[in-house]
PDB file of C-alpha atoms in Angstrom:
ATOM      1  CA  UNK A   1      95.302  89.346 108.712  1.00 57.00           C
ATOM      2  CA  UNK A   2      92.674  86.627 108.670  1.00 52.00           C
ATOM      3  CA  UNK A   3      88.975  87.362 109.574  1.00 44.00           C
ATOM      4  CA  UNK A   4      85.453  85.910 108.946  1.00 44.00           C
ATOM      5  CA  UNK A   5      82.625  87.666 108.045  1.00 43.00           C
ATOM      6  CA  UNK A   6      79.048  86.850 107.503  1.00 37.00           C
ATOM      7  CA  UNK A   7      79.079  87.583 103.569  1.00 36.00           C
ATOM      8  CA  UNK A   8      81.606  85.986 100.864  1.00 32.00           C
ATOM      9  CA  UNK A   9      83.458  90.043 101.390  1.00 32.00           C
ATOM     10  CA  UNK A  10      86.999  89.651 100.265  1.00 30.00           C
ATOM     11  CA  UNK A  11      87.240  85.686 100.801  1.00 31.00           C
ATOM     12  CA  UNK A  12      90.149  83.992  97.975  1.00 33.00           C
ATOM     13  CA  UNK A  13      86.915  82.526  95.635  1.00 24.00           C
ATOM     14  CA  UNK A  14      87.359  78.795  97.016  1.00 22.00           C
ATOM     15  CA  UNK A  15      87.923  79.902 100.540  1.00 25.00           C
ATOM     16  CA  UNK A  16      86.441  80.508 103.859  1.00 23.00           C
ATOM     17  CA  UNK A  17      88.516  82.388 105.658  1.00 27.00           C
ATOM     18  CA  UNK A  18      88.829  86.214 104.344  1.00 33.00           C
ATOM     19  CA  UNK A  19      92.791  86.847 104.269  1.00 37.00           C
ATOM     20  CA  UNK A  20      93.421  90.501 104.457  1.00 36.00           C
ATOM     21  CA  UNK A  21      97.179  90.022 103.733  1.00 39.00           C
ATOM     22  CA  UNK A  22      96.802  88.039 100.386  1.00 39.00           C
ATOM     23  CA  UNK A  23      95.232  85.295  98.955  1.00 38.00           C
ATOM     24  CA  UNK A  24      96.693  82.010  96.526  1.00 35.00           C
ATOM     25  CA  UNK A  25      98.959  79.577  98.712  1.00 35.00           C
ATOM     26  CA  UNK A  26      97.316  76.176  99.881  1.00 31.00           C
ATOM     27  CA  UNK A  27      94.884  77.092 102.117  1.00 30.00           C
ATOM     28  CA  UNK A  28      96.071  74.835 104.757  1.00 33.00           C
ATOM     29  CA  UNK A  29      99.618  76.604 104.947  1.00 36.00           C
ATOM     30  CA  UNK A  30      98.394  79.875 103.980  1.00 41.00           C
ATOM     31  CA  UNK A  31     101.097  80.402 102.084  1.00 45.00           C
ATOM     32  CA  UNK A  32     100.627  83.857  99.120  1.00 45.00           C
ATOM     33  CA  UNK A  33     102.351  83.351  96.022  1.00 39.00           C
ATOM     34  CA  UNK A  34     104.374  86.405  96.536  1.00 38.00           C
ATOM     35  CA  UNK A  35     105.800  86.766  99.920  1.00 34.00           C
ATOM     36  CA  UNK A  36     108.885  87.996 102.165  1.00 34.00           C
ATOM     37  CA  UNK A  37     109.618  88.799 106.017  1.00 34.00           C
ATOM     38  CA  UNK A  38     107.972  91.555 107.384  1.00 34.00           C
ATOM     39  CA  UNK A  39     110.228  94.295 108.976  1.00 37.00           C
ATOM     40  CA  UNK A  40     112.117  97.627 110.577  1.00 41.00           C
ATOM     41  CA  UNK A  41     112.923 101.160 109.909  1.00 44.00           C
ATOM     42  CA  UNK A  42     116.237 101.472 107.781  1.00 41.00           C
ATOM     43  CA  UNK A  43     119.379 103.004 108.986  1.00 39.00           C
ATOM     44  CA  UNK A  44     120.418 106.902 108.589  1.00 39.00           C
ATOM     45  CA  UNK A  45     122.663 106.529 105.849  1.00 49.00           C
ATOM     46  CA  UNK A  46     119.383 105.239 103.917  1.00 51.00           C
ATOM     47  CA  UNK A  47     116.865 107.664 105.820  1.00 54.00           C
ATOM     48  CA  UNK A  48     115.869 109.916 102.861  1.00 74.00           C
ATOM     49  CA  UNK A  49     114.402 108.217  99.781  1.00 74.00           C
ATOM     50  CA  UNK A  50     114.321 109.254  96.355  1.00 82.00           C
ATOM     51  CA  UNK A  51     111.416 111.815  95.321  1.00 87.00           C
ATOM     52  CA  UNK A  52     108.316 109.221  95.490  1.00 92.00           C
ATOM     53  CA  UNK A  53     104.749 109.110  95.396  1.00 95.00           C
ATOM     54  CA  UNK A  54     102.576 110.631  98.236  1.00 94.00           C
ATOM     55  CA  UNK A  55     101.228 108.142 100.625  1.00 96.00           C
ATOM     56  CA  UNK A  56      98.901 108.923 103.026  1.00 95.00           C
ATOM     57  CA  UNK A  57      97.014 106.813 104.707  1.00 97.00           C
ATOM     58  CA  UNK A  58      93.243 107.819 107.028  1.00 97.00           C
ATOM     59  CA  UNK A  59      93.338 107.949 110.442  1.00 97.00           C
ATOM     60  CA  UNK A  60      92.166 104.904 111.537  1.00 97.00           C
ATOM     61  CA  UNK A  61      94.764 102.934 109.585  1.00 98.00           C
ATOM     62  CA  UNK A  62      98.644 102.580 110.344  1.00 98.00           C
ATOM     63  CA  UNK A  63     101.429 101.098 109.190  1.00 98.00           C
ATOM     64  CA  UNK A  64     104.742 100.706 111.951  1.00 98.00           C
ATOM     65  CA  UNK A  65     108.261  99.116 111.397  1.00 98.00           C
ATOM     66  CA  UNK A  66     110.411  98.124 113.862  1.00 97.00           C
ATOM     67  CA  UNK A  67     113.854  99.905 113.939  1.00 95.00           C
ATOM     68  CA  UNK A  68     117.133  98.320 112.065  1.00 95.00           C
ATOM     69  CA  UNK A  69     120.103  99.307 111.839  1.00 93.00           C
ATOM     70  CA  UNK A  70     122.498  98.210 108.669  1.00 95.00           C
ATOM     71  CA  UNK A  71     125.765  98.748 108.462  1.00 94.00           C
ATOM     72  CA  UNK A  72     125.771  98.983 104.133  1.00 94.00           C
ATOM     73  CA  UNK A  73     124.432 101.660 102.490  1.00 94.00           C
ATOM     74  CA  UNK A  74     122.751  99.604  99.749  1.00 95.00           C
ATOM     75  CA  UNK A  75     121.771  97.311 102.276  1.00 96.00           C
ATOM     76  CA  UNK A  76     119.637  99.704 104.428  1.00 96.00           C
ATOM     77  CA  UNK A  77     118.019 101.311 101.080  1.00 96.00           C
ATOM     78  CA  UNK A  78     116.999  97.908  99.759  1.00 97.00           C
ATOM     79  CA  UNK A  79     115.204  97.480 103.039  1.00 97.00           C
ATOM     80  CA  UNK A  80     114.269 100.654 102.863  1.00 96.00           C
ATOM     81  CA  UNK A  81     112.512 100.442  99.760  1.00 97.00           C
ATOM     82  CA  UNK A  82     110.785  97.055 100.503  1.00 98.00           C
ATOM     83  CA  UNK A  83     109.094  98.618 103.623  1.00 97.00           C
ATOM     84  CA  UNK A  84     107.848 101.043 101.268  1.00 97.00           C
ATOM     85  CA  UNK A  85     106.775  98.462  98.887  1.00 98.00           C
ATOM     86  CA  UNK A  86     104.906  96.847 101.882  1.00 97.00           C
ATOM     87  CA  UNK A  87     103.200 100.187 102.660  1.00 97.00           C
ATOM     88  CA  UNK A  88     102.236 100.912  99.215  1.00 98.00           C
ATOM     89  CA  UNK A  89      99.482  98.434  98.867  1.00 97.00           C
ATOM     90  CA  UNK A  90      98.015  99.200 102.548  1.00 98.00           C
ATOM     91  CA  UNK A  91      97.427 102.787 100.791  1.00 98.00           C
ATOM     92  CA  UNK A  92      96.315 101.346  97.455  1.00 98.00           C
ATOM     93  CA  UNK A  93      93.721  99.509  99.062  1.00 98.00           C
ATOM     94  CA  UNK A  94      92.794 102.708 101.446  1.00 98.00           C
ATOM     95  CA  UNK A  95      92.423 104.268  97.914  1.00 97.00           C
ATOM     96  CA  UNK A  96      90.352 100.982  96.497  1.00 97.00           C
ATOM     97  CA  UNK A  97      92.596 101.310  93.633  1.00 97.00           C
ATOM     98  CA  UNK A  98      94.553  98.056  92.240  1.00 97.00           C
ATOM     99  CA  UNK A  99      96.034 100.198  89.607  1.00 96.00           C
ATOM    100  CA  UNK A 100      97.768 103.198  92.214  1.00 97.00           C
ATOM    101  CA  UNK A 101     100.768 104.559  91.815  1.00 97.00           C
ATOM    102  CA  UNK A 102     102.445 104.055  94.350  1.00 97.00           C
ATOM    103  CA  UNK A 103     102.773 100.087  94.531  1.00 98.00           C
ATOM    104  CA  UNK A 104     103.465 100.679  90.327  1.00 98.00           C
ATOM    105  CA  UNK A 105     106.242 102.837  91.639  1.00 98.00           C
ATOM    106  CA  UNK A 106     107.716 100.456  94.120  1.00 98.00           C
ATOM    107  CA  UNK A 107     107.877  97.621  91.617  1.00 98.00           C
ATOM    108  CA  UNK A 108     109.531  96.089  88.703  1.00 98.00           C
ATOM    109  CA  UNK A 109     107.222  97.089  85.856  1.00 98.00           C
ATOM    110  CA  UNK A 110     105.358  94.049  84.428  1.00 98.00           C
ATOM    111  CA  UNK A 111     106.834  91.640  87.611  1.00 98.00           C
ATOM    112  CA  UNK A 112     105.207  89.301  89.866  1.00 98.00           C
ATOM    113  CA  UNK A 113     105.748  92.142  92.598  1.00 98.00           C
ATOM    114  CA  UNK A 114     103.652  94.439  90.498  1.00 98.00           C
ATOM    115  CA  UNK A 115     101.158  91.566  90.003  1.00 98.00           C
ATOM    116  CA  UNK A 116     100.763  90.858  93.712  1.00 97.00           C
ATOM    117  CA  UNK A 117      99.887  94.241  94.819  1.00 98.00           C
ATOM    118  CA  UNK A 118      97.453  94.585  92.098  1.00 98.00           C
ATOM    119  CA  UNK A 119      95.773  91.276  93.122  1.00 97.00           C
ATOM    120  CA  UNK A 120      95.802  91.974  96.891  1.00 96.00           C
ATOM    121  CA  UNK A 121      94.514  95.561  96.529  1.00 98.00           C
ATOM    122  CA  UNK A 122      91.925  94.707  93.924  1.00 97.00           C
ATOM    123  CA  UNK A 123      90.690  91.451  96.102  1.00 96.00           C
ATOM    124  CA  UNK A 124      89.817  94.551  98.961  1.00 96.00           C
ATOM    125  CA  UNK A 125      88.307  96.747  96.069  1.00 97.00           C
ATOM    126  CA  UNK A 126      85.879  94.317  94.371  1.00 96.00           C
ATOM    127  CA  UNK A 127      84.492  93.758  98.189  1.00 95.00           C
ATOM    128  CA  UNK A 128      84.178  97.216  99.443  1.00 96.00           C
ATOM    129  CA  UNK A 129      86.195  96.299 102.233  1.00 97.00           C
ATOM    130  CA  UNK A 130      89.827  98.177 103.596  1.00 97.00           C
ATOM    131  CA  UNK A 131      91.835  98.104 106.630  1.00 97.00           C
ATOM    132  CA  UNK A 132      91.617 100.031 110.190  1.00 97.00           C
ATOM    133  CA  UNK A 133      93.964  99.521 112.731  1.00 97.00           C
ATOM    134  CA  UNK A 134      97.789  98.850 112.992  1.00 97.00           C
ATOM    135  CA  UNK A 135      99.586  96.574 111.206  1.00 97.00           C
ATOM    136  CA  UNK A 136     103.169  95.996 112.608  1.00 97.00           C
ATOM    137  CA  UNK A 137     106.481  94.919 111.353  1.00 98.00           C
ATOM    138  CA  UNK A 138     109.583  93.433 112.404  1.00 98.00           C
ATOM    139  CA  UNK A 139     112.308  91.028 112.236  1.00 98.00           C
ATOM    140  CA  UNK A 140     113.557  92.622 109.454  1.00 98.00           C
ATOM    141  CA  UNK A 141     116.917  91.358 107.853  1.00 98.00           C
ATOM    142  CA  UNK A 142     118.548  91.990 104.130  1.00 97.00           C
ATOM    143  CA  UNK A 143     121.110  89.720 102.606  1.00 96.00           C
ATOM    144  CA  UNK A 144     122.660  89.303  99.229  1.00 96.00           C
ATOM    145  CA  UNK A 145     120.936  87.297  96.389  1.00 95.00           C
ATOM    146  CA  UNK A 146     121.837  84.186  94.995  1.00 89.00           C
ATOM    147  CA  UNK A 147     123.742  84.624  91.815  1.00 78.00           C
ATOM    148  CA  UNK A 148     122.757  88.446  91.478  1.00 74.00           C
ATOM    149  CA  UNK A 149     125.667  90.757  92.601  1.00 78.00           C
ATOM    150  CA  UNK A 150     123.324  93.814  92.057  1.00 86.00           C
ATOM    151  CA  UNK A 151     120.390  92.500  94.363  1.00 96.00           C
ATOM    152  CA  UNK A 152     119.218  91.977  97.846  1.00 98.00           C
ATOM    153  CA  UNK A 153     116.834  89.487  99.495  1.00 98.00           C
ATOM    154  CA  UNK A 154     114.768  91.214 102.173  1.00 98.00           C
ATOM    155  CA  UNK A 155     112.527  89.326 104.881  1.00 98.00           C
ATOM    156  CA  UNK A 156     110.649  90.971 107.594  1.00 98.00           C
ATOM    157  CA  UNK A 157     107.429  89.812 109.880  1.00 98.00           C
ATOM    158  CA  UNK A 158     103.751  91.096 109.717  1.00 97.00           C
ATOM    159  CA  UNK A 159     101.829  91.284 112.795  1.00 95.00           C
ATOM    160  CA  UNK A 160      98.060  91.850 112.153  1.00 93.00           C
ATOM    161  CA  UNK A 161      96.401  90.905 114.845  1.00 93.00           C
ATOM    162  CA  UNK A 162      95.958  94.593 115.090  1.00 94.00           C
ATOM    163  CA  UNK A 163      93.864  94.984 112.259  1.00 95.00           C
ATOM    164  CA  UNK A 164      90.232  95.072 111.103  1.00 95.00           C
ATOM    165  CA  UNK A 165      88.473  94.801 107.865  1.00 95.00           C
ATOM    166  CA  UNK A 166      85.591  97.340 107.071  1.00 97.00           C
ATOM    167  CA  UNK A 167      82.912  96.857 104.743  1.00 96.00           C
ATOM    168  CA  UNK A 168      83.138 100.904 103.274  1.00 96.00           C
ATOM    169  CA  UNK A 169      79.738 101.232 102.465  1.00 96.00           C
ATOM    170  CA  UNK A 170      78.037 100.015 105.751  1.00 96.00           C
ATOM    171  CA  UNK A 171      81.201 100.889 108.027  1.00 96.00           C
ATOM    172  CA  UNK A 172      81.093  97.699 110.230  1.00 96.00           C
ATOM    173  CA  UNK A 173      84.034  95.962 110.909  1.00 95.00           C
ATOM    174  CA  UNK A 174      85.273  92.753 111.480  1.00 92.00           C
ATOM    175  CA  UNK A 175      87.747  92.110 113.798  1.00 88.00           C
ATOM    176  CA  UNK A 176      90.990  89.918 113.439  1.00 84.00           C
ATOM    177  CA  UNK A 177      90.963  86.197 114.668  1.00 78.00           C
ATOM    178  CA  UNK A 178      93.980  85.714 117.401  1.00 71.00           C
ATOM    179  CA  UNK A 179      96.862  84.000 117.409  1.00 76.00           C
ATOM    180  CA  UNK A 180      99.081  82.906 114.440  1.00 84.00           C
ATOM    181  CA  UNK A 181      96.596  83.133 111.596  1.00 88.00           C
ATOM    182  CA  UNK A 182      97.767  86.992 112.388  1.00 91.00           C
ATOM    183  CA  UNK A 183     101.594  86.496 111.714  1.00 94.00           C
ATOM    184  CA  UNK A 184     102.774  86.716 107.830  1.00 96.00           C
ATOM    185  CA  UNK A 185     106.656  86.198 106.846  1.00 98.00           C
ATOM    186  CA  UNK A 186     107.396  88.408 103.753  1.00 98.00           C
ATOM    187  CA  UNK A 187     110.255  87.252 101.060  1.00 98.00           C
ATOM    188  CA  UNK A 188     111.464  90.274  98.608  1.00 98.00           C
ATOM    189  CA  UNK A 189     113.727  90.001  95.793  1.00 98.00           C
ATOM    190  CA  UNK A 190     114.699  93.878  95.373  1.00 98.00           C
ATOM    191  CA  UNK A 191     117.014  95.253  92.614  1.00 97.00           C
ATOM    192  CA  UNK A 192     118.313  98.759  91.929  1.00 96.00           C
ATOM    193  CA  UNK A 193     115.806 100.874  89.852  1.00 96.00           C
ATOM    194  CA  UNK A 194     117.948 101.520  86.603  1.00 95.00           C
ATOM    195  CA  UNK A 195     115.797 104.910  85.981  1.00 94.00           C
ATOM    196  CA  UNK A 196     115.864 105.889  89.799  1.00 94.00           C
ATOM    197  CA  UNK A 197     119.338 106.592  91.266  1.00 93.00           C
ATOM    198  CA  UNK A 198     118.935 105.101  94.627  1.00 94.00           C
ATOM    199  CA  UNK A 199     115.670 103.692  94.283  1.00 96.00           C
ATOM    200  CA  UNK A 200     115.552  99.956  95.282  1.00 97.00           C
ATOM    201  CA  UNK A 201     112.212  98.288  93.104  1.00 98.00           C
ATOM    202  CA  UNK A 202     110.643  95.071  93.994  1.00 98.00           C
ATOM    203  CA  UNK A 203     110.639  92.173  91.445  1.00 98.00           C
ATOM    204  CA  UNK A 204     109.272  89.145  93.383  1.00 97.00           C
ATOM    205  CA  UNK A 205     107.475  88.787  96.961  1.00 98.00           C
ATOM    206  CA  UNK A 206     105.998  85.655  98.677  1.00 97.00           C
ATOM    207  CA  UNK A 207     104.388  85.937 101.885  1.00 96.00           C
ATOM    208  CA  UNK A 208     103.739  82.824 103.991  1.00 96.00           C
ATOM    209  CA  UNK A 209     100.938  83.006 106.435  1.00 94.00           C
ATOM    210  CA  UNK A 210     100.495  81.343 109.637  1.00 93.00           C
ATOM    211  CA  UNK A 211     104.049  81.983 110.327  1.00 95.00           C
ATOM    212  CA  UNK A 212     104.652  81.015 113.980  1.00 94.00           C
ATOM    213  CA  UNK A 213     108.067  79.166 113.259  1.00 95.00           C
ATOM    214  CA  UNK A 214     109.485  82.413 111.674  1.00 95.00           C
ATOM    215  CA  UNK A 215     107.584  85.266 113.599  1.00 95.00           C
ATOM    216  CA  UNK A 216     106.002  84.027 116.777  1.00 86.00           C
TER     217      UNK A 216
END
C-alpha cells in the first residue's frame, strides 16, 4: 500500500511516497527487491499445516485470500505456506517486531526471504506506524521451478487499497492513495523445509508494485 503522510513516518530514506508493502525497487516502477504474486486459499488436501507459530492479528487489521483449488498435493502446500509467509510479516509488524517468529518460521534461515520480512517489518517499527484495514489477495498460481525438482514458484496479487497506516502513538491514520499504486504482484521461490515434514519455507520473494499489467 502506498500513502503520504505529513512526517518522513515509514518513507524508503530517499523517498516520498511511504510504501506500506516494501521498500528498495526504482522508485519509478516500485518494484521491492523481494517479491511474488499475491494470492488464494489452498486446496483441502493441503488445508491443515504443520504445528506453527500463533498468529493473531488486532481487530482492525485483516488479512483475506482468495480461494484456489490445486490439484497436487505439494502444489497446494507450497501455496499454502507462501500465504502464510505473506501473513507473517502483516503480524510481525502488528507486533513492531522485525525479529518475530513467525516470518523466521516461514523462511529459509539466513535467506533473502528472511531478510525481506525483517526489513519490511522493521521499516513499520522504527516509525511507530502498523496497518488497519484489509489487505486482499488473489490470482494466486504455483508452478514448478526452473532447474529445482524439489521447489515451487508461487505468484499471487495484493490489493491494498484497503489499508491504512497508523502512527501507534498518536492513533491517526493515513489512508491509502487509489488506484494502482495499491496493487503489488508477489514472486516466491518456496522449497520443502528439511526439518518440517510438510512445511513449505520461503527462500526468495520480489514484489513489484504498481502492478496494473499483472493484477488490475
Amino acid at each position: 500500500m502506498t500513502i503520504r503522510v505529513r512526517s518522513l513516518s515509514i518513507a524508503c530514506l530517499a523517498g516520498v511516497s511511504v510504501l506500506l508493502a516494501g521498500c528498495g525497487g526504482a522508485a519509478g516502477t516500485g518494484e521491492d527487491k523481494a517479491s511474488a504474486r499475491t494470492s488464494a486459499a489452498p486446496s483441502p488436501e493441503a488445508s491443515t499445516p504443520p504445528p506453527g507459530p500463533e498468529m493473531k492479528l488486532p481487530a482492525d487489521l485483516k488479512v483475506s485470500f482468495e480461494k484456489t483449488t490445486l490439484k497436487d498435493p505439494e502444489e497446494a502446500a507450497a501455496l499454502r505456506d507462501a500465504q502464510l509467509y505473506a501473513k507473517s510479516t502483516v503480524v510481525g509488524i502488528a507486533e513492531q517486531n522485525p525479529k518475530a517468529k513467525a516470518p523466521r518460521y516461514y523462511s529459509v534461515p539466513g535467506s533473502q526471504a528472511e531478510e525481506y520480512a525483517q526489513y519490511r517489518i522493521g521499516v513499520y517499527a522504527q516509525e511507530g506506524l502498523t496497518m488497519v484495514g484489509e489487505r486482499r489477495h488473489s490470482r494466486a498460481e504455483v508452478r514448478p521451478a526452473d532447474g529445482k525438482p524439489d521447489g515451487y514458484v508461487v505468484t499471487y496479487c495484493s490489493d491494498e487499497s484497503k489499508v491504512a497506516g497508523k502512527h501507534i502513538a498518536s492513533g491517526e491514520e493515513f489512508p491509502s492513495d487509489p488506484g494502482p499504486t495499491n496493487l503489488w504482484h508477489w514472486t516466491l521461490d518456496m522449497v520443502p523445509s528439511p526439518k518440517v515434514d510438510g512445511l513449505w519455507l520461503a527462500k526468495k520473494v520480489i514484489v513489484k508494485g504498481r502492478a496494473s499489467a499483472e493484477c488490475g
